[in-house]
Short mmCIF file of N, CA and C in Angstrom, two decimals:
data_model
loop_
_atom_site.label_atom_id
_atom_site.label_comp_id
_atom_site.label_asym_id
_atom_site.label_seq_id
_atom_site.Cartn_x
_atom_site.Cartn_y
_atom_site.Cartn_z
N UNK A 1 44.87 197.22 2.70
CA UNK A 1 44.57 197.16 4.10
C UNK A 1 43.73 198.37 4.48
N UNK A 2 42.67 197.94 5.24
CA UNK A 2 41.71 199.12 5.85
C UNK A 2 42.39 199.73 6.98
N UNK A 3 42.23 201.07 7.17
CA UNK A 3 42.99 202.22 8.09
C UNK A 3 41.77 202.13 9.32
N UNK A 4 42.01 201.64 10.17
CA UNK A 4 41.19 201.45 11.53
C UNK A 4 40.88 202.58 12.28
N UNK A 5 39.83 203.53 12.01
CA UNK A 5 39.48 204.56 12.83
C UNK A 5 39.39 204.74 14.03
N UNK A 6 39.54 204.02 14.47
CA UNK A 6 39.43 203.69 16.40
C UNK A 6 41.10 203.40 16.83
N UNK A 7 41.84 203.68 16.11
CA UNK A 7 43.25 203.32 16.38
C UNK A 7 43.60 203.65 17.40
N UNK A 8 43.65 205.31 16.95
CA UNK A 8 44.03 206.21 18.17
C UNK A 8 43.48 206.18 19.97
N UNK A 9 42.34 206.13 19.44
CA UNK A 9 41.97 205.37 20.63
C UNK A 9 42.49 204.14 21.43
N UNK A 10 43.37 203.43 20.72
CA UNK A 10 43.51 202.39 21.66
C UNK A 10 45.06 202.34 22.01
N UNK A 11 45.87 203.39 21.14
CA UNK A 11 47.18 204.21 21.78
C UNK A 11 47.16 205.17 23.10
N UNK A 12 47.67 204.51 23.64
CA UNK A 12 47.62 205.06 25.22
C UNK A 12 48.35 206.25 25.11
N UNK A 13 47.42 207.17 26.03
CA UNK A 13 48.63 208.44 26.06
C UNK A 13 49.62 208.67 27.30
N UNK A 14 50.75 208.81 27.08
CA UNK A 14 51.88 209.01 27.82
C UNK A 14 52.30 210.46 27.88
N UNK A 15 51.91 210.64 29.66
CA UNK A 15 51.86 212.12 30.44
C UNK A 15 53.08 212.10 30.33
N UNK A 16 54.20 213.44 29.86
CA UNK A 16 55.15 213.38 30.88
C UNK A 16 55.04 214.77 31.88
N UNK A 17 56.14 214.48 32.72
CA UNK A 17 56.28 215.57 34.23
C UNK A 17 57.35 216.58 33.53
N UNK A 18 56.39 217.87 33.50
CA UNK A 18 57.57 219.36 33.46
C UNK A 18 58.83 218.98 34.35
N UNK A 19 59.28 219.12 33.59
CA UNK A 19 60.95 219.51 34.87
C UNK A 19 60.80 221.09 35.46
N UNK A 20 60.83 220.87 36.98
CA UNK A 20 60.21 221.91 37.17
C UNK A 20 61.96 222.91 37.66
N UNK A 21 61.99 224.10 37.32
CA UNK A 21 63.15 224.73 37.21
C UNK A 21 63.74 225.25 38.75
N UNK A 22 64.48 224.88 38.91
CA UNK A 22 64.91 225.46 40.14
C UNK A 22 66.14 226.58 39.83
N UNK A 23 66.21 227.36 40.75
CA UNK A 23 66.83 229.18 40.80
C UNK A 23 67.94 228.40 41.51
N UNK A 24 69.07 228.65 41.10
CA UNK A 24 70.84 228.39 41.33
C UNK A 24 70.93 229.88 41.99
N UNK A 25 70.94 230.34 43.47
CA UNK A 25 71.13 231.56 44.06
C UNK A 25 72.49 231.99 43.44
N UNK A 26 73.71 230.55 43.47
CA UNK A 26 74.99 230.89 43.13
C UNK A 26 74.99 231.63 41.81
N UNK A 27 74.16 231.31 40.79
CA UNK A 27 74.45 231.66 39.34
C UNK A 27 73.37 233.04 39.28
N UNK A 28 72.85 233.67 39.89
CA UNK A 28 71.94 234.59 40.06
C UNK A 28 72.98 235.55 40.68
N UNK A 29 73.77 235.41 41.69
CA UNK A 29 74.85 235.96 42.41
C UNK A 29 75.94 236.58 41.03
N UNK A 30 75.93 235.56 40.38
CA UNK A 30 77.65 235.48 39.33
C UNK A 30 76.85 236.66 38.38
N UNK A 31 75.52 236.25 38.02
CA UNK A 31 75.12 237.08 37.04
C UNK A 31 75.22 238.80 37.63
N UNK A 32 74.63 239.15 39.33
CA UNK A 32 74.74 240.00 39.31
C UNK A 32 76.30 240.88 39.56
N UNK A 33 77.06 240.21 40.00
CA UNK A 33 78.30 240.33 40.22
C UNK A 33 78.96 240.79 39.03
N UNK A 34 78.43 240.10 37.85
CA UNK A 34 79.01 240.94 36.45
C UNK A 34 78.48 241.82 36.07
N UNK A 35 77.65 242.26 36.34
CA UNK A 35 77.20 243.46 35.70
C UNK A 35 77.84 244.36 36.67
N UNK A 36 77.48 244.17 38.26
CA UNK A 36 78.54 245.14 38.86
C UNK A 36 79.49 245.39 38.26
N UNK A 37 80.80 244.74 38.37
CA UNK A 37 81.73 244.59 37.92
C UNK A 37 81.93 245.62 36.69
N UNK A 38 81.19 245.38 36.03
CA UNK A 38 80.89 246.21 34.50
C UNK A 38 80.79 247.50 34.74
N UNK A 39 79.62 247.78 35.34
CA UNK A 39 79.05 248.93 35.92
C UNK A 39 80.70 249.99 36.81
N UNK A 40 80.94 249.40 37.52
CA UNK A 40 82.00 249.90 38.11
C UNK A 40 83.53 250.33 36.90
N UNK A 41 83.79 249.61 36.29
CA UNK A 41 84.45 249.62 35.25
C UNK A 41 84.65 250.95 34.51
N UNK A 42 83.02 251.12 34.49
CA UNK A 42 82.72 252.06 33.38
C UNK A 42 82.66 253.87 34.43
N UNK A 43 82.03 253.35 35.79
CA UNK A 43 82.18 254.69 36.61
C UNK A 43 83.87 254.61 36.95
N UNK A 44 84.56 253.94 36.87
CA UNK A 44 86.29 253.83 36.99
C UNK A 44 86.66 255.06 36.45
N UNK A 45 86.28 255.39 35.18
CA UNK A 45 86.70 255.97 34.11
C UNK A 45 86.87 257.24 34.67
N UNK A 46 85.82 257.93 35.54
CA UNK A 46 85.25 259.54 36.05
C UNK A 46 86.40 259.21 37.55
N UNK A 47 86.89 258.99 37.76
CA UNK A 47 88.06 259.10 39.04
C UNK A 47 89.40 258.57 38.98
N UNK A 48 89.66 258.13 37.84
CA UNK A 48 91.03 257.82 37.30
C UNK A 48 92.12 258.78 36.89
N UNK A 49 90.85 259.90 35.80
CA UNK A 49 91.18 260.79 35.23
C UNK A 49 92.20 261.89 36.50
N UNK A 50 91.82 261.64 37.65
CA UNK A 50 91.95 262.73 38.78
C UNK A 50 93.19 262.15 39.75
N UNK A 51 93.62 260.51 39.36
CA UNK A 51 94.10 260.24 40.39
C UNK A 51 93.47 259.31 40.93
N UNK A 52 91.90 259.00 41.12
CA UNK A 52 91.58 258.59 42.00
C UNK A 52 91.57 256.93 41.51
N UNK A 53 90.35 255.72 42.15
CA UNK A 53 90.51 254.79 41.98
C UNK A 53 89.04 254.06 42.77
N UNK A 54 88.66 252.78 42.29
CA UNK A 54 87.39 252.21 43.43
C UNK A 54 87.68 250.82 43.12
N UNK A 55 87.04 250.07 43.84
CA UNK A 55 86.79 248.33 43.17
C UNK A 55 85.75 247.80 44.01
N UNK A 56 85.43 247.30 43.72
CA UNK A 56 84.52 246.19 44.58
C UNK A 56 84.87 245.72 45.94
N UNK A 57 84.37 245.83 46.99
CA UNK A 57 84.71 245.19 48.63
C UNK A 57 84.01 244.74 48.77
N UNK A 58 82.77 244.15 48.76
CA UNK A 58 81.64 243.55 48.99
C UNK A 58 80.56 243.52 48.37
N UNK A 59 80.07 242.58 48.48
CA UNK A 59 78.23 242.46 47.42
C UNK A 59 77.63 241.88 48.84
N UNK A 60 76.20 241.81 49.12
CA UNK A 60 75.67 241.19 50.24
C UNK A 60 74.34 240.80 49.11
N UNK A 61 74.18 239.58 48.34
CA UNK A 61 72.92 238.91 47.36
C UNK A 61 71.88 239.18 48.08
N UNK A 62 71.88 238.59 49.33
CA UNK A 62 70.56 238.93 50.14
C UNK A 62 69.49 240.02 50.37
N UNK A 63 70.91 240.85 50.44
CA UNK A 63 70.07 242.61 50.79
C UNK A 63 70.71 243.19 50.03
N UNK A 64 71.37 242.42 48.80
CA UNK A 64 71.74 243.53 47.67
C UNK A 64 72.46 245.01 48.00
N UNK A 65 73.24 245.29 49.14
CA UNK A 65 74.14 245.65 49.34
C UNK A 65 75.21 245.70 48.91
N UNK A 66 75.80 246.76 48.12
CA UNK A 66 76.99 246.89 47.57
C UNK A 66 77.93 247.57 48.25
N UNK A 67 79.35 247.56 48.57
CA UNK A 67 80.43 248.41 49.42
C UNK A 67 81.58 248.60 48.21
N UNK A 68 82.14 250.16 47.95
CA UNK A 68 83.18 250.41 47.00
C UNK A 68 83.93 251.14 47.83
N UNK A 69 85.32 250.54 47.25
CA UNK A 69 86.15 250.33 48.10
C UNK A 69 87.37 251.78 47.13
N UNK A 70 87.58 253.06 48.12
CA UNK A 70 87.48 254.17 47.23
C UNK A 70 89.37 254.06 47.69
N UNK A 71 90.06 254.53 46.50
CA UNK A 71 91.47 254.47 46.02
C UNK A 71 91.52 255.38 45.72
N UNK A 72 93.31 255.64 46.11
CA UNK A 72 94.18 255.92 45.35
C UNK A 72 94.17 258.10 45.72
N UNK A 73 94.15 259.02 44.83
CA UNK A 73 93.91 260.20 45.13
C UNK A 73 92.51 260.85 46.05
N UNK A 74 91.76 259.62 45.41
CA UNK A 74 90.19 259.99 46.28
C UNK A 74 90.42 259.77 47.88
N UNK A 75 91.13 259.39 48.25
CA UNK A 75 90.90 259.01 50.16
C UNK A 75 91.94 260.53 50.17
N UNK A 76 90.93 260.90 50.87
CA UNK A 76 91.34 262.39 51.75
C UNK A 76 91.08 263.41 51.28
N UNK A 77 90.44 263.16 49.64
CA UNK A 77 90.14 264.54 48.64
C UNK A 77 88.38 265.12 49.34
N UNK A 78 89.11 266.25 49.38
CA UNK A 78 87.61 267.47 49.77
C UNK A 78 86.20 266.40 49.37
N UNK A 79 86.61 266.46 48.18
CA UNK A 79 85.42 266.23 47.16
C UNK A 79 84.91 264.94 47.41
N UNK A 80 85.50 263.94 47.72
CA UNK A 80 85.11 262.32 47.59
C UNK A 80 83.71 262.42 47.36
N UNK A 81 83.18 263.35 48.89
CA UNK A 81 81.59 263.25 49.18
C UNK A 81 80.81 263.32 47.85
N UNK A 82 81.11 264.39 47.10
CA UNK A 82 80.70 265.15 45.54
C UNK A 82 80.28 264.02 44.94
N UNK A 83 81.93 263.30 44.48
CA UNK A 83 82.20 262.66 43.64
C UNK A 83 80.86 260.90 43.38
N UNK A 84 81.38 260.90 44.92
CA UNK A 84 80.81 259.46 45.03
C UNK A 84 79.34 259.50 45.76
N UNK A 85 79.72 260.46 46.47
CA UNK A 85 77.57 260.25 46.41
C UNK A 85 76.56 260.79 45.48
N UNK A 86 77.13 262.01 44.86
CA UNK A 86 75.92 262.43 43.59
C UNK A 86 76.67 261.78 42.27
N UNK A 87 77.83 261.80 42.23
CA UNK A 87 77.95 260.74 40.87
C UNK A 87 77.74 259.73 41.04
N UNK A 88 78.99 259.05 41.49
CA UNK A 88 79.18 257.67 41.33
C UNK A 88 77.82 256.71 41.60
N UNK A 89 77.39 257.03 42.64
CA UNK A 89 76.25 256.80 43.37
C UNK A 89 75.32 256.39 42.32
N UNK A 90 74.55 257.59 42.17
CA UNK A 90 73.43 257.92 41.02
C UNK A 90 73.41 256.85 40.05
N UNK A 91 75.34 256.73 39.23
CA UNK A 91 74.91 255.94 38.04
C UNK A 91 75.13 254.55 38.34
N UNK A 92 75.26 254.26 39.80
CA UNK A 92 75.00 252.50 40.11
C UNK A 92 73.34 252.47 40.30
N UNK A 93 72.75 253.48 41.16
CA UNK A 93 71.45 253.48 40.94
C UNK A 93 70.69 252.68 39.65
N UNK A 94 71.02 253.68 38.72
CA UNK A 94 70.72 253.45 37.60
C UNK A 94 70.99 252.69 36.84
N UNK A 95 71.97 252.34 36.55
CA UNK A 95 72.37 250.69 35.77
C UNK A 95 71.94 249.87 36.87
N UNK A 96 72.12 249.72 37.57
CA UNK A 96 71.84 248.53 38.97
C UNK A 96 70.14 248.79 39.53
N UNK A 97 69.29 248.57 39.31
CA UNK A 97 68.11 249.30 39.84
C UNK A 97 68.04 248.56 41.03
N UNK A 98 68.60 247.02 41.05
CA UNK A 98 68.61 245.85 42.09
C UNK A 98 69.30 246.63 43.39
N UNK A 99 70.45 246.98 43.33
CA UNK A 99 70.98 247.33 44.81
C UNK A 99 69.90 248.44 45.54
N UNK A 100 69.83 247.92 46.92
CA UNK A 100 69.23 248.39 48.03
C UNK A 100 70.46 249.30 48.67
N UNK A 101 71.09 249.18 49.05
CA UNK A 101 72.02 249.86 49.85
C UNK A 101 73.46 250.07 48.61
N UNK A 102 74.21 251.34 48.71
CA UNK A 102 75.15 251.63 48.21
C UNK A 102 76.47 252.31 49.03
N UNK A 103 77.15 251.60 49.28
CA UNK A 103 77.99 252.86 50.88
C UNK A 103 79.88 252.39 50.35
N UNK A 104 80.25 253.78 50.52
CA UNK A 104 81.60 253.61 50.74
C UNK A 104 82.36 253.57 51.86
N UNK A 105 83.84 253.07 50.84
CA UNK A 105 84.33 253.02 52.17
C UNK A 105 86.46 253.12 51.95
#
């Protein structure tokens, strides 16, 4: 049998449509929420040692607003200010480059 050079040609080609990806805000939220989470975990460590304590009170996704919610020996200590605005602070900065606002409470 002869191999018909014009074959291809007469196989129609079939477009298909990208699936075009849509952004889940919820799962963008969860993702950043864990790394907080993480992040905090790990600054836990520098106010435990003392007594003290933090956790999470709020995330705001929108404006990336974070609120830590300060425990335990830290509420009423001289230092909190020290502690949590040039430490704690700094190294959410830095692991987190996303948060806009950082405030305790």
């Amino acid at each position: 049998m002869k191999k018909n050079p014009n074959i291809l040609r007469t196989i129609p080609i079939i477009k298909t449509q990208k699936k075009e990806k849509t952004i889940n805000v919820k799962n963008i939220e969860k993702v950043k929420l864990k790394k907080i989470n993480k992040v905090i975990e790990k600054a836990r460590s520098y106010v435990i040692d003392d007594g003290g304590d933090m956790e999470l009170y709020s995330f705001d996704n929108k404006k990336n607003a974070l609120v830590i919610k300060i425990k335990g020996a830290c509420v009423g200590c001289p230092y909190v200010g020290d502690t949590y605005d040039s430490g704690i602070k700094e190294i959410l900065k830095i692991e987190l480059p996303f948060l806009k606002e950082i405030s305790f409470i």
